[in-house]
CSV table of C-alpha atoms in Angstrom, one decimal:
chain,number,residue,atom,x,y,z
A,22,GLY,CA,108.9,67.0,-86.3
A,23,ALA,CA,105.6,67.1,-84.1
A,24,GLY,CA,105.4,70.8,-83.9
A,25,VAL,CA,106.0,74.0,-85.6
A,26,SER,CA,109.9,74.7,-85.9
A,27,GLN,CA,111.2,78.1,-85.9
A,28,SER,CA,115.0,79.2,-86.6
A,29,PRO,CA,117.1,80.7,-85.4
A,30,SER,CA,116.2,80.7,-81.5
A,31,ASN,CA,117.7,83.8,-81.1
A,32,LYS,CA,119.2,86.5,-83.4
A,33,VAL,CA,121.3,89.7,-82.3
A,34,THR,CA,122.3,91.9,-85.3
A,35,GLU,CA,123.4,95.5,-85.8
A,36,LYS,CA,120.8,98.4,-86.7
A,37,GLY,CA,120.5,98.7,-90.4
A,38,LYS,CA,121.2,94.8,-91.3
A,39,ASP,CA,118.5,92.7,-92.9
A,40,VAL,CA,117.5,89.6,-90.9
A,41,GLU,CA,115.6,86.2,-92.1
A,42,LEU,CA,113.4,84.3,-89.7
A,43,ARG,CA,112.3,81.0,-90.9
A,44,CYS,CA,109.2,78.9,-89.9
A,45,ASP,CA,108.6,75.4,-90.5
A,46,PRO,CA,104.8,74.4,-89.9
A,47,ILE,CA,103.2,71.1,-89.0
A,48,SER,CA,102.8,68.9,-91.9
A,49,GLY,CA,99.5,69.0,-93.3
A,50,HIS,CA,98.9,72.5,-91.8
A,51,THR,CA,97.4,74.8,-94.8
A,52,ALA,CA,97.2,78.1,-92.4
A,53,LEU,CA,100.2,80.1,-91.3
A,54,TYR,CA,100.5,83.1,-89.1
A,55,TRP,CA,103.3,85.4,-88.0
A,56,TYR,CA,102.9,87.6,-84.9
A,57,ARG,CA,105.3,89.6,-83.0
A,58,GLN,CA,105.4,90.2,-79.3
A,59,SER,CA,107.0,93.1,-78.0
A,60,LEU,CA,108.0,93.5,-74.2
A,61,GLY,CA,105.3,93.5,-72.1
A,62,GLN,CA,102.9,93.6,-74.8
A,63,GLY,CA,100.3,90.9,-76.0
A,64,LEU,CA,101.0,89.0,-79.6
A,65,GLU,CA,100.5,91.4,-82.8
A,66,PHE,CA,99.1,89.8,-86.0
A,67,LEU,CA,101.6,90.4,-88.7
A,68,ILE,CA,100.8,88.0,-91.8
A,69,TYR,CA,98.6,84.9,-92.8
A,70,PHE,CA,99.0,82.6,-95.6
A,71,GLN,CA,96.5,80.2,-96.7
A,72,GLY,CA,96.9,77.5,-99.3
A,73,ASN,CA,97.7,79.1,-102.5
A,74,SER,CA,95.6,82.3,-101.8
A,75,ALA,CA,97.2,85.8,-101.6
A,76,PRO,CA,98.3,86.4,-98.2
A,77,ASP,CA,97.1,89.1,-95.7
A,78,LYS,CA,99.7,91.2,-95.2
A,79,SER,CA,97.4,93.8,-93.4
A,80,GLY,CA,99.4,93.6,-90.0
A,81,LEU,CA,102.8,94.2,-91.5
A,82,PRO,CA,104.0,97.2,-89.6
A,83,SER,CA,106.2,98.6,-92.5
A,84,ASP,CA,107.4,98.1,-96.2
A,85,ARG,CA,110.7,96.9,-94.5
A,86,PHE,CA,108.8,93.8,-93.5
A,87,SER,CA,107.8,90.8,-96.0
A,88,ALA,CA,107.1,87.3,-96.0
A,89,GLU,CA,106.9,84.6,-98.1
A,90,ARG,CA,105.7,81.1,-98.1
A,91,THR,CA,107.5,78.6,-100.5
A,92,GLY,CA,105.4,75.6,-101.9
A,93,GLY,CA,102.6,76.0,-99.1
A,94,SER,CA,104.8,75.1,-96.3
A,95,VAL,CA,108.0,76.9,-95.1
A,96,SER,CA,107.9,80.8,-94.8
A,97,THR,CA,110.4,83.1,-94.3
A,98,LEU,CA,109.7,86.8,-92.6
A,99,THR,CA,112.3,89.1,-93.7
A,100,ILE,CA,112.9,92.5,-91.9
A,101,GLN,CA,115.2,94.8,-94.2
A,102,ARG,CA,117.0,97.8,-92.8
A,103,THR,CA,116.3,97.0,-89.2
A,104,GLN,CA,115.5,99.4,-86.5
A,105,GLN,CA,116.2,99.0,-82.7
A,106,GLU,CA,112.0,98.9,-82.3
A,107,ASP,CA,111.9,95.7,-84.4
A,108,SER,CA,113.4,94.0,-81.2
A,109,ALA,CA,110.8,91.5,-80.5
A,110,VAL,CA,110.0,87.7,-80.1
A,111,TYR,CA,108.5,86.9,-83.7
A,112,LEU,CA,106.0,83.9,-83.2
A,113,CYS,CA,105.0,81.8,-86.0
A,114,ALA,CA,101.6,79.4,-85.8
A,115,SER,CA,99.9,77.1,-88.1
A,116,SER,CA,96.6,75.4,-88.1
A,117,LEU,CA,94.7,73.1,-90.1
A,118,ASP,CA,92.7,75.2,-91.7
A,119,SER,CA,92.0,78.9,-91.1
A,120,VAL,CA,88.6,79.7,-89.7
A,121,ASN,CA,88.5,79.2,-85.9
A,122,GLN,CA,90.9,76.3,-85.8
A,123,PRO,CA,93.3,76.2,-82.7
A,124,GLN,CA,96.6,77.5,-83.7
A,125,HIS,CA,99.8,75.8,-82.9
A,126,PHE,CA,102.9,78.1,-82.3
A,127,GLY,CA,106.5,77.5,-82.3
A,128,ASP,CA,108.8,78.8,-79.6
A,129,GLY,CA,109.6,82.0,-81.4
A,130,THR,CA,112.6,84.0,-82.7
A,131,ARG,CA,114.1,86.5,-80.1
A,132,LEU,CA,115.5,89.3,-82.4
A,133,SER,CA,117.5,91.9,-80.7
A,134,ILE,CA,118.8,95.2,-82.7
A,135,LEU,CA,121.8,96.5,-81.3
B,28,ALA,CA,87.8,97.1,-84.4
B,29,GLN,CA,88.1,94.4,-82.0
B,30,ARG,CA,89.9,94.8,-78.7
B,31,VAL,CA,90.6,92.6,-75.5
B,32,THR,CA,91.3,94.2,-72.2
B,33,GLN,CA,93.0,91.9,-69.4
B,34,PRO,CA,93.2,94.4,-66.5
B,35,GLU,CA,95.6,92.3,-64.2
B,36,LYS,CA,99.0,91.8,-65.4
B,37,LEU,CA,99.9,89.8,-62.4
B,38,LEU,CA,98.0,87.9,-60.4
B,39,SER,CA,98.9,86.3,-57.3
B,40,VAL,CA,96.9,83.2,-55.4
B,41,PHE,CA,97.5,80.8,-52.7
B,42,LYS,CA,97.3,77.2,-53.6
B,43,GLY,CA,93.6,75.8,-53.1
B,44,ALA,CA,92.2,79.3,-53.2
B,45,PRO,CA,90.0,80.1,-56.2
B,46,VAL,CA,91.3,82.0,-59.3
B,47,GLU,CA,89.5,84.4,-61.7
B,48,LEU,CA,91.4,85.7,-64.5
B,49,LYS,CA,89.2,88.8,-66.0
B,50,CYS,CA,89.0,89.5,-69.7
B,51,ASN,CA,86.5,91.8,-71.5
B,52,TYR,CA,86.5,92.3,-75.3
B,53,SER,CA,84.9,94.8,-77.5
B,54,TYR,CA,83.6,93.4,-80.6
B,55,SER,CA,80.6,94.4,-83.0
B,56,GLY,CA,79.4,91.0,-83.9
B,57,SER,CA,79.4,87.7,-82.3
B,58,PRO,CA,82.9,86.8,-81.7
B,59,GLU,CA,84.8,83.5,-80.9
B,60,LEU,CA,87.0,83.5,-77.4
B,61,PHE,CA,89.8,81.4,-76.5
B,62,TRP,CA,92.1,81.5,-73.7
B,63,TYR,CA,95.8,80.5,-74.4
B,64,VAL,CA,98.1,79.7,-72.0
B,65,GLN,CA,102.1,79.8,-71.9
B,66,TYR,CA,103.8,77.7,-69.1
B,67,SER,CA,107.3,78.4,-68.2
B,68,ARG,CA,109.7,77.2,-71.0
B,69,GLN,CA,107.0,76.1,-73.1
B,70,ARG,CA,105.3,77.2,-76.2
B,71,LEU,CA,102.1,79.0,-76.4
B,72,GLN,CA,99.2,76.6,-76.6
B,73,LEU,CA,95.4,76.8,-76.7
B,74,LEU,CA,93.7,76.0,-73.2
B,75,LEU,CA,89.9,76.4,-73.9
B,76,ARG,CA,87.5,77.7,-76.5
B,77,HIS,CA,84.0,79.0,-75.6
B,78,ILE,CA,82.3,77.2,-78.4
B,79,SER,CA,83.2,73.9,-76.8
B,80,ARG,CA,82.0,74.7,-73.6
B,81,GLU,CA,84.6,72.2,-72.0
B,82,SER,CA,86.4,72.5,-68.6
B,83,ILE,CA,90.1,72.1,-69.3
B,84,LYS,CA,92.6,71.2,-66.3
B,85,GLY,CA,89.9,72.5,-63.9
B,86,PHE,CA,89.5,75.9,-65.8
B,87,THR,CA,86.0,77.2,-67.3
B,88,ALA,CA,85.1,80.3,-69.2
B,89,ASP,CA,81.9,81.5,-69.7
B,90,LEU,CA,81.0,83.9,-72.3
B,91,ASN,CA,78.9,86.9,-71.1
B,92,LYS,CA,77.6,88.9,-74.0
B,93,GLY,CA,75.8,91.4,-71.6
B,94,GLU,CA,79.0,92.3,-69.9
B,95,THR,CA,81.2,91.4,-72.9
B,96,SER,CA,83.3,89.4,-70.8
B,97,PHE,CA,85.1,85.7,-70.8
B,98,HIS,CA,86.7,85.3,-67.6
B,99,LEU,CA,88.6,82.7,-66.6
B,100,LYS,CA,87.8,80.5,-63.5
B,101,LYS,CA,89.1,77.6,-61.4
B,102,PRO,CA,87.6,76.8,-57.8
B,103,PHE,CA,91.3,75.6,-56.5
B,104,ALA,CA,94.2,77.1,-57.7
B,105,GLN,CA,97.2,74.6,-58.3
B,106,GLU,CA,101.2,75.3,-58.0
B,107,GLU,CA,101.2,74.3,-61.6
B,108,ASP,CA,98.7,76.3,-63.1
B,109,SER,CA,101.3,79.2,-62.5
B,110,ALA,CA,101.8,80.8,-65.8
B,111,MET,CA,101.2,83.5,-68.5
B,112,TYR,CA,97.6,83.4,-69.7
B,113,TYR,CA,95.9,85.1,-72.9
B,114,CYS,CA,92.5,85.9,-73.6
B,115,VAL,CA,91.9,86.0,-77.8
B,116,ILE,CA,89.4,87.0,-79.6
B,117,SER,CA,88.3,86.1,-83.3
B,118,GLY,CA,85.7,87.5,-85.3
B,119,ALA,CA,83.0,84.8,-86.3
B,120,GLY,CA,84.6,82.8,-89.4
B,121,SER,CA,87.7,84.8,-89.2
B,122,TYR,CA,91.3,83.8,-89.1
B,123,GLN,CA,92.6,86.5,-87.2
B,124,LEU,CA,93.2,86.5,-83.8
B,125,THR,CA,93.4,89.3,-81.3
B,126,PHE,CA,95.4,88.9,-78.0
B,127,GLY,CA,95.1,90.6,-75.0
B,128,LYS,CA,98.1,91.8,-73.0
B,129,GLY,CA,98.1,88.6,-70.7
B,130,THR,CA,98.0,88.1,-67.0
B,131,LYS,CA,100.8,86.4,-65.2
B,132,LEU,CA,99.4,83.8,-62.6
B,133,SER,CA,101.4,83.1,-59.7
B,134,VAL,CA,100.1,80.3,-57.3
B,135,ILE,CA,102.1,80.6,-53.9
B,136,PRO,CA,102.5,77.2,-52.6
């Protein structure tokens, strides 16, 4: 595909359940980012992967949030024991490199916690 | 800590009128500044970056370090400019982007 692909596009789940969100970056992009956009808010940085380096997890809001990137490509964001405040659009982006490179965004996953 | 302020949540202008989307930032060093745009039913995408000093789709943005501003301007608004615009800051040499809350531009035909 030509762009960043995210799945699912929409996810509705009950409070307390675990969810996994997937991101497939643009081929050849070494940097991958996860953001969260809550209603009426700007994008909030969550986590960043660059090549084989240790990820920057400084934006993760709690230990219920975790992310992996396998083989330097696909990434999965996992939210355990979901809470209603986790409801948001989760966006993934990738870039060729990390420093000041344009980030290419996916369509996002709209997560709704009932 | 870096911070971006977009004071207007919604801006409505008539087609052909000038547009200015305001952005102020807070950062102690030399930042990199961007404008990202999201058109209806499209992905968030980069519109322009200050280091490129380019005009994209008729839009320009000038970095004013004295006023810590990076306002986005276009002399004559078009209907297709209607979108959500985000001002974004990054520390020099950094990968982290900090987004403003966005301004929704509506161009009235």
